[in-house]
PDB file of C-alpha atoms in Angstrom:
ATOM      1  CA  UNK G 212     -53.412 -26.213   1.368  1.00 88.00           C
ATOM      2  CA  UNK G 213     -51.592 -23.236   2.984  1.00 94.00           C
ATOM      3  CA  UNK G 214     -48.830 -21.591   0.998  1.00 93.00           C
ATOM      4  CA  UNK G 215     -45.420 -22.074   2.398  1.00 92.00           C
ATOM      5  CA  UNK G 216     -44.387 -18.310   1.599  1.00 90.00           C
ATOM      6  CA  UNK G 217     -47.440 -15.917   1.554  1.00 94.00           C
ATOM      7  CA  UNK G 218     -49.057 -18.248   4.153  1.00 93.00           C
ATOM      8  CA  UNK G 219     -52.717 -17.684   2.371  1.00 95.00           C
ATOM      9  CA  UNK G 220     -54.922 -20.450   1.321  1.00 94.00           C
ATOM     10  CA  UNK G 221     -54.053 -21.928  -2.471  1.00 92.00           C
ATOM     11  CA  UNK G 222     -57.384 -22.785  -4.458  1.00 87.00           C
ATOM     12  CA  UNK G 223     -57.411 -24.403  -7.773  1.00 83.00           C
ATOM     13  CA  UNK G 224     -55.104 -25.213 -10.137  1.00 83.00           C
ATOM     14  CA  UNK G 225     -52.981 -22.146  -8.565  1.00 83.00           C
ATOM     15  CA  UNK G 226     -51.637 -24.981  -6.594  1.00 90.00           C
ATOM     16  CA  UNK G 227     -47.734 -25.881  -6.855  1.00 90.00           C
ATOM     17  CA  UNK G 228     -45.773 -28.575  -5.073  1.00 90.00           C
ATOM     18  CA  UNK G 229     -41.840 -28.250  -4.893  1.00 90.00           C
ATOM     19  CA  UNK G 230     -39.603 -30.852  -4.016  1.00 91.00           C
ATOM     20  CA  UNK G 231     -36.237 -29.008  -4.747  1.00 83.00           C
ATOM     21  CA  UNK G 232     -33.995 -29.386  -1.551  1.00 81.00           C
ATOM     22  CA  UNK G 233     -34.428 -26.213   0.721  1.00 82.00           C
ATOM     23  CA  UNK G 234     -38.004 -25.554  -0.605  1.00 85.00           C
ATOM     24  CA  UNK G 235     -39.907 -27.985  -0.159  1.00 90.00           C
ATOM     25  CA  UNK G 236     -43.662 -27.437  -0.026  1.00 91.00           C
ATOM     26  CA  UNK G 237     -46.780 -26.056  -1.167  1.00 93.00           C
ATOM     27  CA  UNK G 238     -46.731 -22.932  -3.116  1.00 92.00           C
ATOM     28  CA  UNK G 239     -48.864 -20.378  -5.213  1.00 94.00           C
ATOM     29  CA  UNK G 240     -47.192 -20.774  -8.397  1.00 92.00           C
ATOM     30  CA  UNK G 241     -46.447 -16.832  -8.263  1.00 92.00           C
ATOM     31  CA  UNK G 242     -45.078 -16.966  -4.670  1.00 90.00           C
ATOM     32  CA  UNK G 243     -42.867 -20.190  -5.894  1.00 90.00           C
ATOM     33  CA  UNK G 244     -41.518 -18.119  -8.406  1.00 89.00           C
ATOM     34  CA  UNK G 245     -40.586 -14.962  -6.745  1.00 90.00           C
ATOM     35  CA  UNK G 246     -38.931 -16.536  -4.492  1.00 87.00           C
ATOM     36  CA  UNK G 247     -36.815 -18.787  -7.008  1.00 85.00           C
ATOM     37  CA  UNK G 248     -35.645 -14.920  -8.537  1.00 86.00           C
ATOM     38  CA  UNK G 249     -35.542 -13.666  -5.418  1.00 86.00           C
ATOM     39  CA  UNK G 250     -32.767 -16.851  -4.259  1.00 82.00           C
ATOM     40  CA  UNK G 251     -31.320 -16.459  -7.658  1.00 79.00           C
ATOM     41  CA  UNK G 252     -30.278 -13.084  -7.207  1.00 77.00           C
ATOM     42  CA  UNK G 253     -29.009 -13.489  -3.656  1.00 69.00           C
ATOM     43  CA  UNK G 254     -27.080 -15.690  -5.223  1.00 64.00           C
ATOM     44  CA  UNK G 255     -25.177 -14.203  -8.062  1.00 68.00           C
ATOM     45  CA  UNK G 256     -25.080 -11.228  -6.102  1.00 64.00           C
ATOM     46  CA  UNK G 257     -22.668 -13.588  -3.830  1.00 62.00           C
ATOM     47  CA  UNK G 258     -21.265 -15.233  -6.163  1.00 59.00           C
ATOM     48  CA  UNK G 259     -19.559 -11.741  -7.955  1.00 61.00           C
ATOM     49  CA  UNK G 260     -18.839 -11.011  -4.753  1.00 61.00           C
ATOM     50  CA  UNK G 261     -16.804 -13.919  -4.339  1.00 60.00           C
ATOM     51  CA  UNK G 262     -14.897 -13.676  -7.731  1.00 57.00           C
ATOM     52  CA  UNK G 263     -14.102  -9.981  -7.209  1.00 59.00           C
ATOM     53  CA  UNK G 264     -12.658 -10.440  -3.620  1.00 61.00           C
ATOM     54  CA  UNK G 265     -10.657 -13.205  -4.487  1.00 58.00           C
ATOM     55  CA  UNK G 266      -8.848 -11.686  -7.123  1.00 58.00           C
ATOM     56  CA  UNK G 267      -9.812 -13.894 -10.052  1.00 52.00           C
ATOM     57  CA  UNK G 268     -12.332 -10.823 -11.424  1.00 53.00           C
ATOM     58  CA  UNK G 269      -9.330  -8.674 -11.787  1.00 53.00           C
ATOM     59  CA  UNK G 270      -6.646 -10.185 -13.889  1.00 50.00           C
ATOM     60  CA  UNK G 271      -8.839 -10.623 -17.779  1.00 53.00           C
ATOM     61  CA  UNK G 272      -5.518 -11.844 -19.620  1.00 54.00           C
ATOM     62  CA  UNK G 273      -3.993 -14.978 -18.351  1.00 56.00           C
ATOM     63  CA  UNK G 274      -0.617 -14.718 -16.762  1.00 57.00           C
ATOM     64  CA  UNK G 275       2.230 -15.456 -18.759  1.00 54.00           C
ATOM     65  CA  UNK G 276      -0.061 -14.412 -21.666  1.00 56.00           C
ATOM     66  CA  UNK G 277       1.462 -11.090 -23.515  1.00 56.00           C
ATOM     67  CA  UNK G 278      -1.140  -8.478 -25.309  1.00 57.00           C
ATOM     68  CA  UNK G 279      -0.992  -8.161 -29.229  1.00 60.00           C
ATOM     69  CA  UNK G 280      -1.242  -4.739 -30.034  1.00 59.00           C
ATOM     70  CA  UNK G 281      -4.640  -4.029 -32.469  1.00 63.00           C
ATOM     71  CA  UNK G 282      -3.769  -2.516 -35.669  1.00 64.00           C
ATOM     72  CA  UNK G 283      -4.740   0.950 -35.669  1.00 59.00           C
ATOM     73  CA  UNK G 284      -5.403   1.430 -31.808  1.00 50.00           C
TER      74      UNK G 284
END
């Protein structure tokens, strides 16, 4: 079997077969999961992008919501 990402022969029980949609294949168990960290951060990373350039990211306190001063501050 050929790895799907490295493209290098897999030997042994190094051998891992995905079936999750959009990476599907054989893998090196290492290869499969860099590249499940590597999609995860892609994806946060466009995900906070999201949040933050819609708006949502900046208002913390709900509207209509007033503050309550901390005793001491």
């Amino acid at each position: 079997m050929i790895c799907k990402s490295c493209n290098k022969e897999i030997e042994g029980s190094d051998l891992y077969l995905s079936k999750q949609a959009g990476m599907e294949g054989h893998y090196h168990w290492k290869c499969f999961v860099a590249l499940c960290r590597k999609a995860n951060k892609i994806g946060t990373q466009s995900l906070e992008g999201t949040v933050i350039s819609s708006g949502i990211y900046e208002s913390t306190t709900p509207s209509g919501v007033g503050k309550e001063p901390i005793e001491n501050d």
